[in-house]
Tab-separated table of C-alpha atoms in Angstrom:
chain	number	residue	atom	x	y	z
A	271	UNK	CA	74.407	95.718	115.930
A	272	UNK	CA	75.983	92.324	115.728
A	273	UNK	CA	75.788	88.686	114.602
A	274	UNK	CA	74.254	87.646	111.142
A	275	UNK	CA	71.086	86.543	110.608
A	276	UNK	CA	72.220	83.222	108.513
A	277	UNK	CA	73.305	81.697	111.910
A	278	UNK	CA	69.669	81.938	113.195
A	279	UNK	CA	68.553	78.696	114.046
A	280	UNK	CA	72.778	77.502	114.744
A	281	UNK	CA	73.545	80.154	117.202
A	282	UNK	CA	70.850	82.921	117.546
A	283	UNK	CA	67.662	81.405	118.684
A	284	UNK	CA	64.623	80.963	115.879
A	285	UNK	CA	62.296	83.684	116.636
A	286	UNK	CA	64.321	84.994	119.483
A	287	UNK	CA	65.108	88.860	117.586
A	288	UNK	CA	62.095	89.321	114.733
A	289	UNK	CA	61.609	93.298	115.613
A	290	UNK	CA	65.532	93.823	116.614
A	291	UNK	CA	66.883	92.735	113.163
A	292	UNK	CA	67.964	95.744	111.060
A	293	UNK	CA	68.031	95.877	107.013
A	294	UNK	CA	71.027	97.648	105.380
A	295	UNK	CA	71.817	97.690	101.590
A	296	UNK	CA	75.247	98.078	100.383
A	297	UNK	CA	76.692	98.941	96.763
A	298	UNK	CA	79.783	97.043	95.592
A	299	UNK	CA	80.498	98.108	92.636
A	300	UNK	CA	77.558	97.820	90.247
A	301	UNK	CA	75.870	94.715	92.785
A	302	UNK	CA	73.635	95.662	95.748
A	303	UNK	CA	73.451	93.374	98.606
A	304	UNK	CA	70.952	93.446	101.589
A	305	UNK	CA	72.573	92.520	105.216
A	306	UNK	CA	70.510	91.691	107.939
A	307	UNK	CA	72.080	92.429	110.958
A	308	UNK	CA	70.919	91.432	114.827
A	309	UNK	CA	70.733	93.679	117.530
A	310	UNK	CA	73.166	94.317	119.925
A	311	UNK	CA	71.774	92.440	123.127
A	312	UNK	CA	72.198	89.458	120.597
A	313	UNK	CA	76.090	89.189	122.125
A	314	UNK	CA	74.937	87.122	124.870
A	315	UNK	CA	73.615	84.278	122.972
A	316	UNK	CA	76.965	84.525	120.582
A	317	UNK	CA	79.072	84.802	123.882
A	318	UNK	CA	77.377	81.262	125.522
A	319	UNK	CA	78.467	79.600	122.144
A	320	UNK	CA	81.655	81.228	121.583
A	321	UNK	CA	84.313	82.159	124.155
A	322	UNK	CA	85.810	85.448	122.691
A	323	UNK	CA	84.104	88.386	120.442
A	324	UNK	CA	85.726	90.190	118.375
A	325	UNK	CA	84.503	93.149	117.122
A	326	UNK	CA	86.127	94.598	113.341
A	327	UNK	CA	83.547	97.876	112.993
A	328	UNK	CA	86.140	99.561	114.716
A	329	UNK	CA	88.679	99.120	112.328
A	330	UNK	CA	86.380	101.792	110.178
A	331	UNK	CA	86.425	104.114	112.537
A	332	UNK	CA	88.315	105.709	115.484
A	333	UNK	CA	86.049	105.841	119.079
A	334	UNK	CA	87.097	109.648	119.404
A	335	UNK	CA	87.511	112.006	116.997
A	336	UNK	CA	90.411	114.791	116.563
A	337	UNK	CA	88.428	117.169	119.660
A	338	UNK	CA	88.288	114.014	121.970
A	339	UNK	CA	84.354	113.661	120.762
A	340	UNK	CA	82.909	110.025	120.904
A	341	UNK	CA	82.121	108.893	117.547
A	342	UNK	CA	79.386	106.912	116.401
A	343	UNK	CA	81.858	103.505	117.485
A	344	UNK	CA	82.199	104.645	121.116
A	345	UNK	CA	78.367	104.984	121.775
A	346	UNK	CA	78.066	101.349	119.589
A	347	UNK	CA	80.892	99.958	122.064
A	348	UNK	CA	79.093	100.994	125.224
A	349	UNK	CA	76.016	99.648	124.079
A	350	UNK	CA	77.962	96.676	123.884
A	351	UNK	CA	79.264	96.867	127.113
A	352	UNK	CA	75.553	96.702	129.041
A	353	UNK	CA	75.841	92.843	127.770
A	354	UNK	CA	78.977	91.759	128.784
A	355	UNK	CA	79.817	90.259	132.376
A	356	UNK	CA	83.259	90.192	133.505
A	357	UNK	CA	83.724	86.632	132.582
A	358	UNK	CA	83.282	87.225	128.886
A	359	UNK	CA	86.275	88.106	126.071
A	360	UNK	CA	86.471	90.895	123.631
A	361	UNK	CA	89.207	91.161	120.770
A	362	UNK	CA	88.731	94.724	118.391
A	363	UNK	CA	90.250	95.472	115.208
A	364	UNK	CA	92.549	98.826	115.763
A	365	UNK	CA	92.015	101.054	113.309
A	366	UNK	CA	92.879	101.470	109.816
A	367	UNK	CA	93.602	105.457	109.860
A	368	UNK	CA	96.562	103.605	112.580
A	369	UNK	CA	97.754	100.366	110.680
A	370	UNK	CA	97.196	100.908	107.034
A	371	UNK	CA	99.830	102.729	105.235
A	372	UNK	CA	97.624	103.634	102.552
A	373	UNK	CA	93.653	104.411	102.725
A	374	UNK	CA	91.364	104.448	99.996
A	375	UNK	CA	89.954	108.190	99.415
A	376	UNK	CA	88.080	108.998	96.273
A	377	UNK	CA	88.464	106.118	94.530
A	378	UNK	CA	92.677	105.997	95.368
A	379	UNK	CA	94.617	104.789	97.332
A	380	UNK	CA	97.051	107.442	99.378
A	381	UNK	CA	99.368	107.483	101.715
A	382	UNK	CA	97.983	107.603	105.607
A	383	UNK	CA	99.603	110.118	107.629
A	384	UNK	CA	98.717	109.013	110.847
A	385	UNK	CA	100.228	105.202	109.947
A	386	UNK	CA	100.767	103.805	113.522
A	387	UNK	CA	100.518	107.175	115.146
A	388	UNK	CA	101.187	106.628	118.641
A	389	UNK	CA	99.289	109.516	119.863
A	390	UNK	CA	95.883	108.773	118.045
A	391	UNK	CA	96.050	105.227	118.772
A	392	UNK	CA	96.300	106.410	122.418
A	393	UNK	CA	93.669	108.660	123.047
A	394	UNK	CA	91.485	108.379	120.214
A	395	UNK	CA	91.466	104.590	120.299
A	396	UNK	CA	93.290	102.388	123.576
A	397	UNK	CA	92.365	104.761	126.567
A	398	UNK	CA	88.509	104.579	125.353
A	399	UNK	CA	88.437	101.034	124.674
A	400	UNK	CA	89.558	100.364	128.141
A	401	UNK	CA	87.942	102.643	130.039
A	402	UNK	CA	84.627	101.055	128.325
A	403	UNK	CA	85.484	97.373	128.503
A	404	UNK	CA	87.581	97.153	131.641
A	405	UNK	CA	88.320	93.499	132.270
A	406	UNK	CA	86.878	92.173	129.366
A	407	UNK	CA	89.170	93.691	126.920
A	408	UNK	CA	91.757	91.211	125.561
A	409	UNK	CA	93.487	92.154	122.877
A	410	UNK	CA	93.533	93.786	119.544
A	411	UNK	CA	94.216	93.247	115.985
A	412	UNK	CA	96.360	94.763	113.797
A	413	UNK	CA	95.492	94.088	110.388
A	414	UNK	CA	96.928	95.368	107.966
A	415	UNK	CA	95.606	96.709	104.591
A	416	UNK	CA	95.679	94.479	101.570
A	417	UNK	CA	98.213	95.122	99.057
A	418	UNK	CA	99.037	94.497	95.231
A	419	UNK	CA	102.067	92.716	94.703
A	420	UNK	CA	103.903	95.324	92.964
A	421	UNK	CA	102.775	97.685	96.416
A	422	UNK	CA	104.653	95.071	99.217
A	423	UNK	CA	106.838	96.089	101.750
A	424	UNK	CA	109.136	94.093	103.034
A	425	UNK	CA	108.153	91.838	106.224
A	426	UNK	CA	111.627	93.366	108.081
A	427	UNK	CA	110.164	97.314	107.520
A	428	UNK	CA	106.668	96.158	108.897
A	429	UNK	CA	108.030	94.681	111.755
A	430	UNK	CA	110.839	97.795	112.412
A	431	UNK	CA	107.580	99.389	112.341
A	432	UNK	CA	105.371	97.863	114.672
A	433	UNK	CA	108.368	98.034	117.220
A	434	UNK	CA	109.315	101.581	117.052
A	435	UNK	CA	105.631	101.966	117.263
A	436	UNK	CA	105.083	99.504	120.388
A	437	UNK	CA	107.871	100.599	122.023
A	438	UNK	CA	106.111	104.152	122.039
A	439	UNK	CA	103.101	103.438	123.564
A	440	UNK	CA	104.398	100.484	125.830
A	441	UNK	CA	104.405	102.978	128.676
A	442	UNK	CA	101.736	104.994	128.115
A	443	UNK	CA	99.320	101.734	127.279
A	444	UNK	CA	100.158	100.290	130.497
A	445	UNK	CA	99.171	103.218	132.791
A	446	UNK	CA	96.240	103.514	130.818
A	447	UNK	CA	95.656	99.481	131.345
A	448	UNK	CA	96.864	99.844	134.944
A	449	UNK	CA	94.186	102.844	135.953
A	450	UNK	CA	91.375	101.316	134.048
A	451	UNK	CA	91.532	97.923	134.124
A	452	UNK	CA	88.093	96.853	136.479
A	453	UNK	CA	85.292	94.643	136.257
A	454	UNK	CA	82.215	95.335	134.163
């Protein structure tokens, strides 16, 4: 799914999606919320507007699981794919399980051992996303989890992170890019 109903009307077209829009509630705490949410073929209206799309549902959750299984992202990400044309941009959020230090698990926060793991942001997240999006990939985000102030790192370890990291995949990443990288 993508785009949000409340731009109806200044992006989506009025009427354009009545029997694609999909109803989810969500719990926040003690509040319930309802989000409407357009269907996927919706991207090509967004993409006439706006010149790059970036996608954050896959910062929830890797494209391949541990056995090299698409998850319910990859087959979301394909879907996306039958939309695109070669001219078009796409930006995704990596995953958290690779840039947050900590992850929230019943209710606390622990540490994540698989922090900018080379390996499972590999083949579990980069080779899939290009192999789906070809030319149209662009980039991705690495955001990084929020943190109390008494919790911050210094700026010096993130970035002595994110090199020994980058420096790790640089290889790898670009024969992946190399091989794959095709129009749609």
């Amino acid at each position: 799914m993508t785009g949000i109903t409340g731009w109806i009307g200044q992006i989506y077209t009025e009427g354009r999606y009545p029997k694609g829009i999909i109803q989810r509630t969500h719990k926040v705490g003690d509040k319930t919320f309802i989000e409407k949410v357009l269907p996927i073929d919706s991207v090509q209206e967004y993409l006439s507007t706006f010149p790059v799309l970036e996608i954050d549902y896959s910062f929830y959750r890797l494209l391949l699981d541990e056995k090299g299984k698409p998850t319910q992202n990859y087959h979301v990400l394909r879907s996306y794919r039958d939309y695109l044309t070669g001219k078009d941009s796409v930006i995704l959020k990596v995953p958290q399980v690779i840039t947050a230090r900590r992850l929230r698990r019943g209710g606390a926060f622990v540490k994540n051992e698989t922090y900018l793991n080379p390996k499972i942001f590999t083949e579990q997240f980069y080779k899939p996303v290009v192999e789906i999006l070809g030319s149209t990939l662009r980039g991705s985000i690495f955001e990084q989890e929020y943190h109390l102030k008494k919790d911050r790192f210094e700026a010096d370890q993130l970035a002595k992170d994110l090199d020994t990291f980058f420096s790790k995949i640089r290889k790898t990443a670009a024969t992946i890019l190399s091989s794959a990288r095709r129009p749609i």
